[in-house]
GROMACS .gro file of C-alpha atoms in nm:
model
  315
    1MET     CA    1   5.394  10.662   8.298
    2THR     CA    2   5.136  10.805   8.618
    3LEU     CA    3   4.904  10.615   8.419
    4TYR     CA    4   5.079  10.258   8.461
    5ILE     CA    5   5.170  10.341   8.807
    6GLY     CA    6   4.804  10.484   8.887
    7ARG     CA    7   4.648  10.169   8.720
    8GLU     CA    8   4.858   9.875   8.901
    9ALA     CA    9   4.790  10.085   9.226
   10SER     CA   10   4.418  10.008   9.208
   11LYS     CA   11   4.466   9.643   9.199
   12LEU     CA   12   4.700   9.593   9.414
   13TRP     CA   13   4.399   9.777   9.617
   14LYS     CA   14   4.146   9.558   9.506
   15ARG     CA   15   4.397   9.281   9.605
   16ILE     CA   16   4.412   9.422   9.911
   17CYS     CA   17   4.058   9.447   9.973
   18SER     CA   18   4.011   9.153   9.847
   19GLU     CA   19   4.216   8.921  10.031
   20THR     CA   20   4.133   9.151  10.419
   21SER     CA   21   3.710   9.045  10.312
   22THR     CA   22   3.807   8.677  10.273
   23GLU     CA   23   4.083   8.700  10.531
   24ILE     CA   24   3.833   8.840  10.784
   25ASN     CA   25   3.596   8.565  10.738
   26LEU     CA   26   3.847   8.280  10.816
   27LEU     CA   27   3.911   8.466  11.094
   28LEU     CA   28   3.542   8.515  11.155
   29ASP     CA   29   3.528   8.089  11.194
   30ASN     CA   30   3.881   8.026  11.391
   31TRP     CA   31   3.921   8.323  11.613
   32LYS     CA   32   3.911   8.094  11.925
   33TYR     CA   33   4.194   7.881  11.760
   34LEU     CA   34   4.437   8.234  11.736
   35LEU     CA   35   4.352   8.374  12.085
   36ALA     CA   36   4.374   7.937  12.291
   37GLY     CA   37   4.762   8.045  12.115
   38LEU     CA   38   4.842   8.377  12.217
   39VAL     CA   39   4.709   8.292  12.544
   40PHE     CA   40   4.940   7.996  12.575
   41GLN     CA   41   5.249   8.193  12.417
   42TYR     CA   42   5.153   8.415  12.740
   43ILE     CA   43   5.128   8.104  13.008
   44HIS     CA   44   5.440   8.031  12.851
   45GLY     CA   45   5.613   8.337  12.945
   46LEU     CA   46   5.498   8.286  13.315
   47ALA     CA   47   5.626   7.951  13.389
   48ALA     CA   48   5.946   8.052  13.216
   49ARG     CA   49   5.937   8.311  13.530
   50GLY     CA   50   5.826   8.113  13.759
   51VAL     CA   51   6.120   7.902  13.753
   52HIS     CA   52   6.306   8.153  13.720
   53TYR     CA   53   6.215   8.201  14.116
   54LEU     CA   54   6.322   7.755  14.160
   55HIS     CA   55   6.661   7.903  14.007
   56ARG     CA   56   6.994   7.832  14.205
   57PRO     CA   57   7.314   7.901  14.037
   58GLY     CA   58   7.643   7.640  14.064
   59PRO     CA   59   7.895   7.607  13.857
   60THR     CA   60   7.858   7.573  13.471
   61LEU     CA   61   7.817   7.251  13.354
   62GLN     CA   62   8.060   7.054  13.108
   63ASP     CA   63   7.962   7.064  12.768
   64LEU     CA   64   8.071   6.935  12.431
   65GLY     CA   65   7.940   7.277  12.252
   66PHE     CA   66   8.112   7.490  12.471
   67PHE     CA   67   8.460   7.325  12.419
   68LEU     CA   68   8.446   7.323  12.020
   69LEU     CA   69   8.269   7.661  11.973
   70PRO     CA   70   8.459   7.956  12.074
   71GLU     CA   71   8.324   8.205  12.352
   72LEU     CA   72   8.147   8.506  12.171
   73GLY     CA   73   8.201   8.636  12.536
   74GLN     CA   74   7.825   8.910  12.711
   75ASP     CA   75   7.900   9.200  12.428
   76LYS     CA   76   7.856   9.013  12.125
   77GLY     CA   77   7.578   8.792  12.258
   78TYR     CA   78   7.316   9.051  12.070
   79ILE     CA   79   7.412   8.851  11.731
   80SER     CA   80   7.185   8.538  11.795
   81GLU     CA   81   6.925   8.756  11.956
   82THR     CA   82   6.924   8.991  11.568
   83LEU     CA   83   6.941   8.690  11.390
   84PHE     CA   84   6.609   8.514  11.536
   85SER     CA   85   6.443   8.861  11.470
   86CYS     CA   86   6.515   8.848  11.182
   87VAL     CA   87   6.423   8.512  11.052
   88PHE     CA   88   6.092   8.590  11.329
   89LEU     CA   89   6.006   8.956  11.088
   90SER     CA   90   6.080   8.774  10.752
   91PHE     CA   91   5.829   8.425  10.903
   92ALA     CA   92   5.588   8.699  10.955
   93LEU     CA   93   5.613   8.874  10.632
   94TRP     CA   94   5.582   8.531  10.453
   95THR     CA   95   5.258   8.490  10.560
   96PHE     CA   96   5.123   8.868  10.451
   97HIS     CA   97   5.256   8.845  10.122
   98PRO     CA   98   4.862   8.686   9.932
   99PHE     CA   99   4.782   9.047  10.072
  100ILE     CA  100   4.996   9.193   9.823
  101PHE     CA  101   5.162   8.939   9.524
  102LYS     CA  102   4.886   8.741   9.305
  103SER     CA  103   5.005   8.404   9.278
  104LYS     CA  104   4.955   8.299   9.579
  105LYS     CA  105   4.952   7.928   9.788
  106ILE     CA  106   4.800   7.989  10.174
  107TYR     CA  107   4.583   8.210  10.384
  108THR     CA  108   4.716   8.374  10.586
  109VAL     CA  109   4.492   8.258  10.931
  110LEU     CA  110   4.523   7.836  10.875
  111VAL     CA  111   4.881   7.952  10.873
  112TRP     CA  112   4.875   8.079  11.222
  113CYS     CA  113   4.601   7.854  11.326
  114ARG     CA  114   4.845   7.612  11.224
  115VAL     CA  115   5.183   7.741  11.294
  116LEU     CA  116   5.017   7.835  11.700
  117ALA     CA  117   4.924   7.481  11.750
  118PHE     CA  118   5.266   7.306  11.667
  119LEU     CA  119   5.464   7.586  11.911
  120VAL     CA  120   5.189   7.488  12.232
  121ALA     CA  121   5.227   7.174  12.178
  122SER     CA  122   5.636   7.197  12.211
  123GLN     CA  123   5.609   7.423  12.450
  124PHE     CA  124   5.393   7.233  12.745
  125LEU     CA  125   5.636   7.015  12.684
  126ARG     CA  126   5.934   7.229  12.771
  127ILE     CA  127   5.749   7.317  13.047
  128ILE     CA  128   5.736   6.990  13.198
  129THR     CA  129   6.116   6.938  13.130
  130PHE     CA  130   6.249   7.247  13.261
  131TYR     CA  131   6.052   7.194  13.563
  132SER     CA  132   6.105   6.901  13.621
  133THR     CA  133   6.519   6.943  13.652
  134GLN     CA  134   6.682   7.274  13.745
  135LEU     CA  135   7.044   7.325  13.552
  136PRO     CA  136   7.224   7.609  13.623
  137GLY     CA  137   7.229   7.869  13.419
  138PRO     CA  138   7.575   7.931  13.195
  139ASN     CA  139   7.439   8.241  13.059
  140TYR     CA  140   7.612   8.534  13.227
  141HIS     CA  141   7.348   8.669  13.389
  142CYS     CA  142   7.234   8.338  13.545
  143ARG     CA  143   7.640   8.312  13.744
  144GLU     CA  144   7.746   8.269  14.116
  145GLY     CA  145   7.743   8.646  14.171
  146SER     CA  146   7.521   8.758  13.934
  147LYS     CA  147   7.184   9.010  14.037
  148LEU     CA  148   7.036   8.823  13.863
  149ALA     CA  149   7.055   8.466  13.944
  150ARG     CA  150   6.826   8.466  14.222
  151LEU     CA  151   6.524   8.648  14.216
  152PRO     CA  152   6.344   8.760  14.587
  153LYS     CA  153   6.050   8.594  14.666
  154PRO     CA  154   5.732   8.827  14.535
  155GLU     CA  155   5.535   9.033  14.765
  156SER     CA  156   5.258   8.978  14.520
  157VAL     CA  157   5.078   8.754  14.284
  158LEU     CA  158   4.997   9.089  14.047
  159GLU     CA  159   5.451   9.062  14.093
  160VAL     CA  160   5.416   8.738  13.829
  161LEU     CA  161   5.144   8.786  13.658
  162LEU     CA  162   5.328   9.122  13.543
  163ILE     CA  163   5.579   8.843  13.436
  164ASN     CA  164   5.814   9.193  13.459
  165PHE     CA  165   5.753   9.248  13.025
  166PRO     CA  166   6.022   9.282  12.842
  167ARG     CA  167   6.315   9.244  13.083
  168GLY     CA  168   6.170   8.955  13.266
  169VAL     CA  169   6.182   8.767  12.931
  170ILE     CA  170   6.506   8.858  12.817
  171TYR     CA  171   6.683   8.818  13.114
  172GLY     CA  172   6.538   8.492  13.175
  173CYS     CA  173   6.694   8.156  13.440
  174GLY     CA  174   6.606   7.780  13.482
  175ASP     CA  175   6.391   7.736  13.134
  176LEU     CA  176   6.693   7.549  12.966
  177ILE     CA  177   6.555   7.248  12.817
  178PHE     CA  178   6.480   7.278  12.548
  179SER     CA  179   6.570   7.601  12.374
  180SER     CA  180   6.272   7.821  12.244
  181HIS     CA  181   6.471   8.032  12.025
  182MET     CA  182   6.480   7.678  11.862
  183ILE     CA  183   6.116   7.586  11.915
  184PHE     CA  184   6.019   7.942  11.693
  185THR     CA  185   6.243   7.903  11.398
  186LEU     CA  186   6.220   7.514  11.372
  187VAL     CA  187   5.875   7.557  11.372
  188PHE     CA  188   5.911   7.867  11.121
  189VAL     CA  189   6.166   7.673  10.918
  190LEU     CA  190   5.912   7.333  10.899
  191THR     CA  191   5.618   7.537  10.778
  192TYR     CA  192   5.789   7.752  10.519
  193GLN     CA  193   5.991   7.428  10.353
  194LYS     CA  194   5.572   7.263  10.322
  195TYR     CA  195   5.408   7.585  10.254
  196GLY     CA  196   5.697   7.820  10.032
  197THR     CA  197   5.755   7.787   9.664
  198ARG     CA  198   6.111   7.915   9.671
  199ARG     CA  199   6.330   7.592   9.695
  200CYS     CA  200   6.660   7.823   9.740
  201ILE     CA  201   6.479   7.984  10.008
  202LYS     CA  202   6.386   7.669  10.192
  203GLN     CA  203   6.785   7.549  10.151
  204LEU     CA  204   6.865   7.942  10.358
  205ALA     CA  205   6.581   7.850  10.573
  206TRP     CA  206   6.730   7.522  10.706
  207LEU     CA  207   7.130   7.665  10.721
  208VAL     CA  208   6.998   7.989  10.925
  209ALA     CA  209   6.879   7.752  11.147
  210VAL     CA  210   7.178   7.573  11.201
  211ILE     CA  211   7.424   7.934  11.219
  212GLN     CA  212   7.178   8.038  11.492
  213SER     CA  213   7.174   7.641  11.705
  214LEU     CA  214   7.563   7.734  11.670
  215LEU     CA  215   7.478   8.098  11.792
  216ILE     CA  216   7.315   8.021  12.034
  217VAL     CA  217   7.557   7.745  12.210
  218ALA     CA  218   7.848   8.011  12.141
  219SER     CA  219   7.715   8.268  12.328
  220HIS     CA  220   7.592   8.047  12.640
  221LYS     CA  221   7.228   8.081  12.613
  222HIS     CA  222   7.176   7.776  12.656
  223TYR     CA  223   7.388   7.418  12.676
  224THR     CA  224   7.450   7.237  12.419
  225VAL     CA  225   7.180   6.928  12.509
  226ASP     CA  226   6.938   7.218  12.507
  227VAL     CA  227   6.941   7.286  12.150
  228VAL     CA  228   6.978   6.927  12.063
  229VAL     CA  229   6.658   6.849  12.215
  230ALA     CA  230   6.509   7.098  12.065
  231TRP     CA  231   6.580   6.986  11.691
  232TYR     CA  232   6.457   6.612  11.747
  233THR     CA  233   6.195   6.690  11.923
  234VAL     CA  234   6.013   7.011  11.727
  235ASN     CA  235   6.076   6.823  11.421
  236LEU     CA  236   5.818   6.487  11.603
  237VAL     CA  237   5.553   6.744  11.698
  238VAL     CA  238   5.561   6.870  11.345
  239PHE     CA  239   5.521   6.557  11.231
  240PHE     CA  240   5.305   6.371  11.416
  241ILE     CA  241   5.022   6.712  11.483
  242ASP     CA  242   5.127   6.835  11.091
  243LYS     CA  243   4.914   6.438  11.066
  244LYS     CA  244   4.582   6.498  11.307
  245LEU     CA  245   4.517   6.846  11.187
  246PRO     CA  246   4.318   6.893  10.816
  247GLU     CA  247   4.502   6.943  10.573
  248LEU     CA  248   4.538   7.382  10.420
  249PRO     CA  249   4.324   7.440  10.133
  250ASP     CA  250   4.523   7.423   9.764
  251ARG     CA  251   4.509   7.836   9.660
  252THR     CA  252   4.623   7.701   9.344
  253SER     CA  253   4.354   7.468   9.201
  254GLY     CA  254   4.176   7.761   9.080
  255ASN     CA  255   3.828   7.676   9.286
  256LEU     CA  256   3.867   7.913   9.593
  257PRO     CA  257   3.536   7.986   9.666
  258MET     CA  258   3.503   7.647   9.769
  259LEU     CA  259   3.782   7.572   9.934
  260LEU     CA  260   3.665   7.853  10.199
  261PRO     CA  261   3.497   7.731  10.466
  262LEU     CA  262   3.195   7.843  10.508
  263SER     CA  263   3.011   8.100  10.751
  264THR     CA  264   2.706   8.017  10.922
  265LYS     CA  265   2.499   8.213  10.699
  266ASP     CA  266   2.558   8.064  10.422
  267LYS     CA  267   2.584   7.772  10.601
  268ASP     CA  268   2.152   7.807  10.618
  269SER     CA  269   2.201   7.920  10.288
  270LYS     CA  270   2.264   7.627  10.138
  271THR     CA  271   2.062   7.367  10.361
  272LYS     CA  272   1.799   7.537  10.236
  273GLU     CA  273   1.836   7.540   9.929
  274GLU     CA  274   1.903   7.130   9.994
  275ASN     CA  275   1.638   7.069  10.109
  276GLN     CA  276   1.379   7.302   9.842
  277LYS     CA  277   1.570   7.073   9.585
  278LEU     CA  278   1.444   6.782   9.749
  279LEU     CA  279   1.105   6.829   9.792
  280ASN     CA  280   1.080   6.938   9.400
  281GLY     CA  281   1.193   6.571   9.318
  282ASN     CA  282   1.569   6.751   9.240
  283SER     CA  283   1.870   6.560   9.315
  284VAL     CA  284   2.138   6.783   9.535
  285ASP     CA  285   2.375   6.530   9.374
  286PRO     CA  286   2.463   6.732   8.953
  287ALA     CA  287   2.584   6.417   8.899
  288ASP     CA  288   2.222   6.193   8.956
  289TRP     CA  289   2.003   6.229   8.624
  290ARG     CA  290   1.753   6.024   8.705
  291LEU     CA  291   1.357   6.163   8.562
  292ARG     CA  292   1.164   6.253   8.784
  293ILE     CA  293   0.739   6.300   8.794
  294GLN     CA  294   0.515   6.264   9.055
  295VAL     CA  295   0.140   6.046   9.031
  296ASN     CA  296  -0.033   6.080   9.355
  297GLY     CA  297   0.148   6.284   9.570
  298LYS     CA  298   0.443   5.996   9.527
  299VAL     CA  299   0.757   6.035   9.394
  300LEU     CA  300   0.855   5.822   9.137
  301GLU     CA  301   1.193   5.730   8.982
  302ASP     CA  302   1.432   5.540   8.724
  303ALA     CA  303   1.710   5.547   8.553
  304ASN     CA  304   1.530   5.446   8.175
  305GLY     CA  305   1.235   5.573   8.208
  306ILE     CA  306   0.904   5.623   8.409
  307HIS     CA  307   0.702   5.322   8.644
  308VAL     CA  308   0.301   5.420   8.610
  309ASP     CA  309   0.123   5.306   8.922
  310THR     CA  310  -0.152   5.070   8.842
  311ALA     CA  311  -0.332   5.155   9.107
  312MET     CA  312  -0.483   5.447   8.950
  313ASN     CA  313  -0.621   5.361   8.680
  314GLY     CA  314  -0.850   5.101   8.920
  315ALA     CA  315  -0.665   4.778   8.834
   0.00000   0.00000   0.00000
């Protein structure tokens, strides 16, 4: 039993080391995209903090979701946040599963590049939307009489740039249309829908997305319109951007090394090898089987035989 555990642990460690090496190579080629996506997350948070300074509390707007769904109340508002945290954590763990499991279909770095592209496009549209029109926040801390409903003018630029994280993010007001929670949830679900392998988990993910939508409205964190707009906007954004992005290499084909992007060193080595083959009269295309011979410094070729230059015999 001890020998079996030791052997399996050794295999797992080798798998982790191999996958880490592969992902590091991918990270070196794609770090700019990841960094840009992460920087935009800060810009999105900064924009949400900025619109809070413009927020003016008022009467809660008439909403169909508020009328149909029972209100969770201020003491149960954590339910939707807990579910969202589970969605985020489970998706993040899934993207790192190639480090442990034998069956793998994705590369972690490439998947997160794709996810960040979807998030950035959706959040860019969201910023434009909630700055266009500021609605009175329906959440409890955004209503008239709450100390958090209005923010005093910032005393310095640093106060704005720090965005009072995480309190400023949790107790924000004014960034309503459309729901940021639904952006993340739908992007994660749509990504797993395409690259996941378990059908039951895909169905469960869509069910969780629907439940998340209902909980957000029931806890009065957003109006129903914020959730509805998120559903069709994010789906359209993912649909169009996914067509523009290069498809991820399929790891199930078995030709893994050829599917990985080449490093600069590998590219230079491959180019030199191809040039050397051309100088020697050999084709870089293995499908080219034509016979070649060098005559008077010229490389002659024919699919059926060799042409002899008559000039060499003085004819």
